[in-house]
PDB file of C-alpha atoms in Angstrom:
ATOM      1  CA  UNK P  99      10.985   2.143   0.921  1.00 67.00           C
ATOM      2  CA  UNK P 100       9.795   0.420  -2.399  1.00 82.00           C
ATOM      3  CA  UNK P 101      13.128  -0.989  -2.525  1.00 87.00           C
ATOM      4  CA  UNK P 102      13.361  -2.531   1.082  1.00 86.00           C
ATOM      5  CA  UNK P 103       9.941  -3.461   0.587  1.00 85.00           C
ATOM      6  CA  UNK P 104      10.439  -5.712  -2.797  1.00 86.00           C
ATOM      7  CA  UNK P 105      13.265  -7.604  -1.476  1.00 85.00           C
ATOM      8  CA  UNK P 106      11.133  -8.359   1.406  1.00 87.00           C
ATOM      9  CA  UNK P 107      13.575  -6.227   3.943  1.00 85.00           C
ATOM     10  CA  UNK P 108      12.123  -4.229   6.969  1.00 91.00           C
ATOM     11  CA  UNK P 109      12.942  -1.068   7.807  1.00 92.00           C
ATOM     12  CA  UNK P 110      12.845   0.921  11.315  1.00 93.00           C
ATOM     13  CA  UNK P 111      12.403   4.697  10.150  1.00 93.00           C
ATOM     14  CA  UNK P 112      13.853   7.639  12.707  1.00 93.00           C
ATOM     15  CA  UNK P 113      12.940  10.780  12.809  1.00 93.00           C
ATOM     16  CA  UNK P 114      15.073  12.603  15.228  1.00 90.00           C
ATOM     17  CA  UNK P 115      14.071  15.867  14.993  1.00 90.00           C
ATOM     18  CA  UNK P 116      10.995  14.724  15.655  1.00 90.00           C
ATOM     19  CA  UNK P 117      12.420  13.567  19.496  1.00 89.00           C
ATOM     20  CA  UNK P 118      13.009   9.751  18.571  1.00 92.00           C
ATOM     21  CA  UNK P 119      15.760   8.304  19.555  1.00 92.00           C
ATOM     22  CA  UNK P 120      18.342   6.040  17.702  1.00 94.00           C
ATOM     23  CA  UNK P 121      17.941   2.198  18.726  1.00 93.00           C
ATOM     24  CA  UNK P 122      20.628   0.095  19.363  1.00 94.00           C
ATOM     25  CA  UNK P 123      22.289  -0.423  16.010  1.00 96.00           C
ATOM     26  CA  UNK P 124      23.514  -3.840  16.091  1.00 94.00           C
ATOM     27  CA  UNK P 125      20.583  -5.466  15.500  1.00 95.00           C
ATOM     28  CA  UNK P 126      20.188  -3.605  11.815  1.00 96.00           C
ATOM     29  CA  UNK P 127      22.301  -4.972   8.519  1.00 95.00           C
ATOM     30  CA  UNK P 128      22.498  -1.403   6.617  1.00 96.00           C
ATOM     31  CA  UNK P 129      22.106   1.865   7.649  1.00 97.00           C
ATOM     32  CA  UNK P 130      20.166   4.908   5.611  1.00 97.00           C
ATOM     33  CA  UNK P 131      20.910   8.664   6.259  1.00 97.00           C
ATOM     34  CA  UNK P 132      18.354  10.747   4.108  1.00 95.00           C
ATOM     35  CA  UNK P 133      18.446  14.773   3.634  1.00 91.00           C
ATOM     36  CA  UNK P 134      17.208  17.699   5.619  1.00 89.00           C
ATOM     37  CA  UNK P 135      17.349  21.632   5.545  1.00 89.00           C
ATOM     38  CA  UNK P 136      19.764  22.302   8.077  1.00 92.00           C
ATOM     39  CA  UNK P 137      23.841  22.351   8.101  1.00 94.00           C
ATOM     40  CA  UNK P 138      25.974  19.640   9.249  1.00 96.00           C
ATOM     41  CA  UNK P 139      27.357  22.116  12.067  1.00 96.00           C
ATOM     42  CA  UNK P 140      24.335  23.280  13.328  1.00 96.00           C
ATOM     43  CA  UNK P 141      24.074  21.352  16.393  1.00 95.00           C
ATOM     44  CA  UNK P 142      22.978  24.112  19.160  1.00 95.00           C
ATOM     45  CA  UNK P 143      20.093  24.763  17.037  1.00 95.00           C
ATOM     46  CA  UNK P 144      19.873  20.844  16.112  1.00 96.00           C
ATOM     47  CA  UNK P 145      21.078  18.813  19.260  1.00 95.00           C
ATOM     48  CA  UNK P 146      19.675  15.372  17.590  1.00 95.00           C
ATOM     49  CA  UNK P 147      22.837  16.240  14.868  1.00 96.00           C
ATOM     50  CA  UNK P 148      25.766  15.601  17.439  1.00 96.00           C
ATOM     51  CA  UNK P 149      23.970  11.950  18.190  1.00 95.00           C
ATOM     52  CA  UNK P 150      23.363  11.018  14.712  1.00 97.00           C
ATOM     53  CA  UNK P 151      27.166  11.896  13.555  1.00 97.00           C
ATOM     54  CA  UNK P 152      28.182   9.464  16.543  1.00 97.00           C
ATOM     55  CA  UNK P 153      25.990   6.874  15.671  1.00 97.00           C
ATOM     56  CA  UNK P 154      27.765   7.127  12.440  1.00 98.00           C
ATOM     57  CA  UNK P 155      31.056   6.534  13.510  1.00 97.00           C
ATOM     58  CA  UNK P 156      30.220   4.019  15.581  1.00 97.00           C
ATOM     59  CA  UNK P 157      28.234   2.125  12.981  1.00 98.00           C
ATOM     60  CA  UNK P 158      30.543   2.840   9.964  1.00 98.00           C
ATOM     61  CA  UNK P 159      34.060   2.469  12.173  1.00 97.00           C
ATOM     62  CA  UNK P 160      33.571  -0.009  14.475  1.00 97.00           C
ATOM     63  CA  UNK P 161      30.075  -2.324  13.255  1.00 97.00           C
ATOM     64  CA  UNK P 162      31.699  -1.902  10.001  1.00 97.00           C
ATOM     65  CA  UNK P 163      28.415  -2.320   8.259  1.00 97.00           C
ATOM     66  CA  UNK P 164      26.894  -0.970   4.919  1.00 97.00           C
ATOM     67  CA  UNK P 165      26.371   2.482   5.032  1.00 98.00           C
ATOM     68  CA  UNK P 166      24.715   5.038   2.396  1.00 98.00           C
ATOM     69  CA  UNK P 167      23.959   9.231   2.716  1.00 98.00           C
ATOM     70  CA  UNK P 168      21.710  10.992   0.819  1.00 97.00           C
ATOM     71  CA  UNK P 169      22.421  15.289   0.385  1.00 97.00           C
ATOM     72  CA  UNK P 170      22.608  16.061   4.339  1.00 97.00           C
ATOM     73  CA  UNK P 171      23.146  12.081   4.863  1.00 97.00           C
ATOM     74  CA  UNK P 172      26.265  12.325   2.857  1.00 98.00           C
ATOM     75  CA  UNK P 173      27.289  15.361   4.758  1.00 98.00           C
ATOM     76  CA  UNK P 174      27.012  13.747   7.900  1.00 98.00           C
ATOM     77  CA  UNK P 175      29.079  11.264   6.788  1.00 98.00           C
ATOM     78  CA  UNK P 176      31.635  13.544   5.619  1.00 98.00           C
ATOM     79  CA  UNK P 177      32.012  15.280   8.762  1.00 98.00           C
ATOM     80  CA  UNK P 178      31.443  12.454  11.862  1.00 98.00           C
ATOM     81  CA  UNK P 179      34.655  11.127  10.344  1.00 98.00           C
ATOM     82  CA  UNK P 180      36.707  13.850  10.650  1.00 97.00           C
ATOM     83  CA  UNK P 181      36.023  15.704   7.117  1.00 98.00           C
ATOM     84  CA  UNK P 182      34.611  19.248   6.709  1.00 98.00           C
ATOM     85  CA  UNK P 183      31.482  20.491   5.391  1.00 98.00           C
ATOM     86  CA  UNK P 184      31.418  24.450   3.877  1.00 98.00           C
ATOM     87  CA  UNK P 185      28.656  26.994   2.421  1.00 97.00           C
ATOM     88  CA  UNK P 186      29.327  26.509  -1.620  1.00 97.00           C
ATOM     89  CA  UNK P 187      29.736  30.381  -3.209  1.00 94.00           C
ATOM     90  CA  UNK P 188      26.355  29.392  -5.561  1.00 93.00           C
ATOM     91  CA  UNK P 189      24.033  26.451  -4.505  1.00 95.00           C
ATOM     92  CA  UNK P 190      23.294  23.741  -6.535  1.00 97.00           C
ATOM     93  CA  UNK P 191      19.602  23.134  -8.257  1.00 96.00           C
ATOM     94  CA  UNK P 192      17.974  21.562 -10.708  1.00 96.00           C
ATOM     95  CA  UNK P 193      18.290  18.617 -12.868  1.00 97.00           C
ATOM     96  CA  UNK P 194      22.288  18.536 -13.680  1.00 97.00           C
ATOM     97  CA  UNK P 195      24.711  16.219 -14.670  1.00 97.00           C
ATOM     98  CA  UNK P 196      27.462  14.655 -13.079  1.00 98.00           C
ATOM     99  CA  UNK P 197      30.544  12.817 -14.074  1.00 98.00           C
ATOM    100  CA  UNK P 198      31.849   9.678 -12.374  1.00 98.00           C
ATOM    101  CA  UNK P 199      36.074   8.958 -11.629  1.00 98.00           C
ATOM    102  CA  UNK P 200      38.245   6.250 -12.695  1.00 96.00           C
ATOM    103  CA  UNK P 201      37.667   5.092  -8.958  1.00 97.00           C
ATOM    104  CA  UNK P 202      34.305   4.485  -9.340  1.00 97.00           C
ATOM    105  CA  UNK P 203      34.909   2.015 -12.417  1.00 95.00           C
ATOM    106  CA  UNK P 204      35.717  -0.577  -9.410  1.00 95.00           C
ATOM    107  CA  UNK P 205      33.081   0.688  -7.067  1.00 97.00           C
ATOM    108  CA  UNK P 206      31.150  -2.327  -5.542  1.00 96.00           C
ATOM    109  CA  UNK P 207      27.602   0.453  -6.186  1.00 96.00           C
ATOM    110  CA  UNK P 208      28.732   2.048  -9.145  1.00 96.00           C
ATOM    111  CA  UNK P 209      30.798   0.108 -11.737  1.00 93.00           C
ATOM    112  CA  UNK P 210      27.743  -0.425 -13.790  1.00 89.00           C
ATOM    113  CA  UNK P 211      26.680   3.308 -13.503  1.00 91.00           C
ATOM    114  CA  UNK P 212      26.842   5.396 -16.756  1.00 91.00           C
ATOM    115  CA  UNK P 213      30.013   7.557 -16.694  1.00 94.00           C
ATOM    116  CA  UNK P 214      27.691  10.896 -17.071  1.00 95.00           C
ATOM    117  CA  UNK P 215      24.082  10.453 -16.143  1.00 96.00           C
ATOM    118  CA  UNK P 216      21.369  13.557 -14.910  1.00 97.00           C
ATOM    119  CA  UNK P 217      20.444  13.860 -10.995  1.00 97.00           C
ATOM    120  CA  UNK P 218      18.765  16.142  -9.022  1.00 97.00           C
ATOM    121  CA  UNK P 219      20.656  18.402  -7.026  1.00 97.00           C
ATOM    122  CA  UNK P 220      19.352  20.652  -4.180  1.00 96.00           C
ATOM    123  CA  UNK P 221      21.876  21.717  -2.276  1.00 97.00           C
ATOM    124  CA  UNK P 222      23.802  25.438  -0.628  1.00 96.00           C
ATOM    125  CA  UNK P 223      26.882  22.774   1.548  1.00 97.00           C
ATOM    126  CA  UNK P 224      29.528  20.916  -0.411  1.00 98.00           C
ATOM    127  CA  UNK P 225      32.130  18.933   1.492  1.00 98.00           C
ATOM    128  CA  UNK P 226      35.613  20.704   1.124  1.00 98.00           C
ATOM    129  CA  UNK P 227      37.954  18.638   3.190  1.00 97.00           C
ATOM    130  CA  UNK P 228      37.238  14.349   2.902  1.00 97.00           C
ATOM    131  CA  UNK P 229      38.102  11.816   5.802  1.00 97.00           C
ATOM    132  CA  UNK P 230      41.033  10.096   5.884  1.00 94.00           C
ATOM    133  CA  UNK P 231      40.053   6.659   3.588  1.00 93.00           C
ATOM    134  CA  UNK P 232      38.071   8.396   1.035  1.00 97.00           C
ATOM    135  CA  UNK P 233      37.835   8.005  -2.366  1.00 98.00           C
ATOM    136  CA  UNK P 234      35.834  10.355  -5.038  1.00 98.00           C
ATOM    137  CA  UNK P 235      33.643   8.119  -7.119  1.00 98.00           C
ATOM    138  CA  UNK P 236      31.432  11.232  -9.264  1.00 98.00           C
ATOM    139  CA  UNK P 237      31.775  15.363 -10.246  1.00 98.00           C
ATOM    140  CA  UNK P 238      29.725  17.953 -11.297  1.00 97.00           C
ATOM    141  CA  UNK P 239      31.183  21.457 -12.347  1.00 95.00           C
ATOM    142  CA  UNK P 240      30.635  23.244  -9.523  1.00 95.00           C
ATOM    143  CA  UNK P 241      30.724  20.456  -6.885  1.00 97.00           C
ATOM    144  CA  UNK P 242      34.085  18.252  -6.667  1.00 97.00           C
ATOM    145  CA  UNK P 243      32.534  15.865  -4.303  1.00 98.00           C
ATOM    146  CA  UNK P 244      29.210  14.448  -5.795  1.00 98.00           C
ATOM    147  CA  UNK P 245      29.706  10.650  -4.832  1.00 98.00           C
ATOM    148  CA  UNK P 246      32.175   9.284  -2.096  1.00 98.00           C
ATOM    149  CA  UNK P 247      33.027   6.148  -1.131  1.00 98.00           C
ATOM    150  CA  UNK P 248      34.660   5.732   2.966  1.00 97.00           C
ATOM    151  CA  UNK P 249      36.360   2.933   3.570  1.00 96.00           C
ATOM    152  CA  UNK P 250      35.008  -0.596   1.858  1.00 95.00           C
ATOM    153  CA  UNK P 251      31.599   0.186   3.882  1.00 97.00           C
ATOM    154  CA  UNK P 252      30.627   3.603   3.286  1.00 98.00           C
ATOM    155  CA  UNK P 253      29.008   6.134   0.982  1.00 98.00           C
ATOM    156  CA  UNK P 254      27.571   9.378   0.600  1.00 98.00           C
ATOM    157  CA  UNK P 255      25.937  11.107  -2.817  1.00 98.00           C
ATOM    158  CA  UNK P 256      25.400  14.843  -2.597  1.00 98.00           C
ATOM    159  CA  UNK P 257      22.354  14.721  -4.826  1.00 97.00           C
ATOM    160  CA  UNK P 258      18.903  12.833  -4.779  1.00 97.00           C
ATOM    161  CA  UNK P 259      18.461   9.596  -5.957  1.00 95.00           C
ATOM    162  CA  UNK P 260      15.697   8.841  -3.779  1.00 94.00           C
ATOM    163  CA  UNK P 261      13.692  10.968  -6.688  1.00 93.00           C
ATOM    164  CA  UNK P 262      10.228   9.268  -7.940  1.00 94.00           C
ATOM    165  CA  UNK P 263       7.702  10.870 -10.331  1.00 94.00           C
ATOM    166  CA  UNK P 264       5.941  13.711  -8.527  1.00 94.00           C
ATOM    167  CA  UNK P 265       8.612  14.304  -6.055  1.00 94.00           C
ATOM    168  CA  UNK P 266       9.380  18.005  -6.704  1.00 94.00           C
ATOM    169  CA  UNK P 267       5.666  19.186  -6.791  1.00 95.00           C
ATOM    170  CA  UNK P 268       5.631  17.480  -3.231  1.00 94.00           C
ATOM    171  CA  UNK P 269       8.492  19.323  -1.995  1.00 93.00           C
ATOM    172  CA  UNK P 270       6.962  22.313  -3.742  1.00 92.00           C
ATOM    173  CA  UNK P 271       3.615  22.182  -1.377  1.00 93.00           C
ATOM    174  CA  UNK P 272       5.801  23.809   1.250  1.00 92.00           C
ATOM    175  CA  UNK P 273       6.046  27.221   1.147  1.00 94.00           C
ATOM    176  CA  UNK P 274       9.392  27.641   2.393  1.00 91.00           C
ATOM    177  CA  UNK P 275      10.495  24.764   0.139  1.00 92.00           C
ATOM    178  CA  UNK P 276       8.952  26.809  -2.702  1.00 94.00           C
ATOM    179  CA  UNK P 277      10.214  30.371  -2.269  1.00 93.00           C
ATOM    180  CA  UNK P 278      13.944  28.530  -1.549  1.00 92.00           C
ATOM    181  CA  UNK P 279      13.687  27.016  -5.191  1.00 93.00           C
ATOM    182  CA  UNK P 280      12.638  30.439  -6.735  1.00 95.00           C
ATOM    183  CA  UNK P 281      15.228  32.610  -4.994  1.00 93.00           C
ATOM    184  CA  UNK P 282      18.291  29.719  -5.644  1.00 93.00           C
ATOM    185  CA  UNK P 283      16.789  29.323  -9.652  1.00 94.00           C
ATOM    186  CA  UNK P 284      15.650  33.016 -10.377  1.00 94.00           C
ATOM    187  CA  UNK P 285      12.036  32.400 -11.667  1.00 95.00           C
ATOM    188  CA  UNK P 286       9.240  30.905 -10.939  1.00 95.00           C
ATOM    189  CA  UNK P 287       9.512  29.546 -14.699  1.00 96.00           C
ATOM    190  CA  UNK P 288      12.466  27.706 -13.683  1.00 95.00           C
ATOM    191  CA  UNK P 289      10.815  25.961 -11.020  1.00 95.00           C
ATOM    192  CA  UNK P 290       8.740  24.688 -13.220  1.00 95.00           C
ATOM    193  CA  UNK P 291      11.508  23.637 -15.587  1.00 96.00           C
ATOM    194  CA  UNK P 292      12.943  21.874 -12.683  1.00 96.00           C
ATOM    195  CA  UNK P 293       9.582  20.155 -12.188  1.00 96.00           C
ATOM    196  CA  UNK P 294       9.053  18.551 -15.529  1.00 96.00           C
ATOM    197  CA  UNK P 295      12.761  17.783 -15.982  1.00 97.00           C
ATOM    198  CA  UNK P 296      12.548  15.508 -12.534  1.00 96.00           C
ATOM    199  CA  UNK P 297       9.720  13.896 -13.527  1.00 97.00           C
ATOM    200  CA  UNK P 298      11.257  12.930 -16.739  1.00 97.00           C
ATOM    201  CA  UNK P 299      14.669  11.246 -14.897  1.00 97.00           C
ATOM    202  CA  UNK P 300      12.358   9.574 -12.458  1.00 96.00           C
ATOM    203  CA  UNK P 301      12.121   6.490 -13.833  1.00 95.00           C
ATOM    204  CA  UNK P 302      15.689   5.731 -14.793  1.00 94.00           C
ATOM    205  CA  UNK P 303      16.646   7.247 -11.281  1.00 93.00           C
ATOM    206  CA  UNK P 304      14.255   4.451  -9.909  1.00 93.00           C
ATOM    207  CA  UNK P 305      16.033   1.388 -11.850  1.00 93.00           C
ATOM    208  CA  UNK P 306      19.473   2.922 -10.731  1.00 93.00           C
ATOM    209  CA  UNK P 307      18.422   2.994  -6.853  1.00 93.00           C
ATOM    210  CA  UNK P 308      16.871  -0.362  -6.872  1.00 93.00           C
ATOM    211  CA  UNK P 309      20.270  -1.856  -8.841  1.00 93.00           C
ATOM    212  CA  UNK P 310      22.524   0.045  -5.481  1.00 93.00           C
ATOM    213  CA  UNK P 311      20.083  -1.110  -3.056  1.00 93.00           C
ATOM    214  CA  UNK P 312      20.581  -4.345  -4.389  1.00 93.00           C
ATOM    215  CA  UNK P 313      24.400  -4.295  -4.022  1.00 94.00           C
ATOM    216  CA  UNK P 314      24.546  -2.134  -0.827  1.00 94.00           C
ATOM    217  CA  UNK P 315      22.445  -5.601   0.483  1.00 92.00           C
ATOM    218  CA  UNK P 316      25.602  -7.938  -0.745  1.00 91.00           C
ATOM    219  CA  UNK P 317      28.132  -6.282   0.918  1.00 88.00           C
TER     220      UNK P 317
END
């Protein structure tokens, strides 16, 4: 929101698992899929999931408009248009590195991006099979799909760039949140580890959003 907010942009948040519903999407200029503990293919427990992946297509396929998924948001993306999503063997947590792909050197987001930089990754779902049109822009070692790009209009990151100082001890307040980060890292330790290695990427993870938000706007 920061970003929207210092370019003087207004933004119309949805929650629909809270019972909202999606408004009629040709009056908005990008569109902003964020993360969530549930599965792309949970939609009997989730009904609000089966709208959201068809306001996808419809927004990415036929408005043709600036899209951009964040962990689940990516996901989403990944499956609406005809990809699949799978359980990963070991989930993915902590402050890691990934690698970006000779495609991503003449990425409209991500041409400036350094070719290995540190994000944080909280994730158990990796996608496994991409839409038709898609291009893989960034790696990690045990996640082929960290950064895609759909089309000239489209992309999803598996990891969260949304990240600001303070962030993890946030998500840590919930108790479920908590005992999911000590039973995926091991220790309670490494929670901590996690905590104080977030907080030091924050910043640079801050410039790096605001420099995409920037370009998502121009396209």
């Amino acid at each position: 929101m920061d970003h929207i907010a210092s370019h003087g942009d207004t933004a119309q948040i949805v929650h629909l698992y809270d019972g909202q519903n999606i408004p009629k999407l040709d009056v908005f200029d990008i569109l902003l899929v964020l993360g969530g503990p549930m599965d792309v293919w949970e939609t009997e427990a989730h009904p609000w999931l089966a709208l959201e992946k068809r306001a996808i297509r419809e927004w990415v396929l036929d408005l043709r408009r600036p899209f951009f998924g964040i962990c689940l948001g990516h996901q989403l993306l990944v499956d609406a248009l005809g990809g699949r999503c799978a359980r990963m063997t070991s989930p993915e947590i902590g402050v890691l590195p990934i690698t970006l792909t000779d495609p991503a050197r003449h990425d409209p987001l991500f041409q400036a991006s350094k070719y290995q930089f540190p994000v944080l990754q909280w994730h158990g779902v990796e996608a496994v099979e991409l839409p038709l049109g898609a291009v893989v822009l960034a790696r990690s070692n045990i996640c082929a799909v960290q950064i895609l790009r759909v089309f000239d209009n489209a992309w999803g990151v598996q990891f969260h760039p949304e990240l600001v100082r303070g962030t993890i001890e946030s998500w840590m307040g919930d108790p479920a949140n908590y005992q999911s980060a000590v039973e995926w890292l091991g220790t309670a330790e490494a929670v901590g580890t996690m905590t104080r290695e977030s907080n030091e990427i924050a910043a640079d993870q801050f410039k790096a959003t605001s420099e995409i938000y920037n370009r998502l706007r121009q396209i």
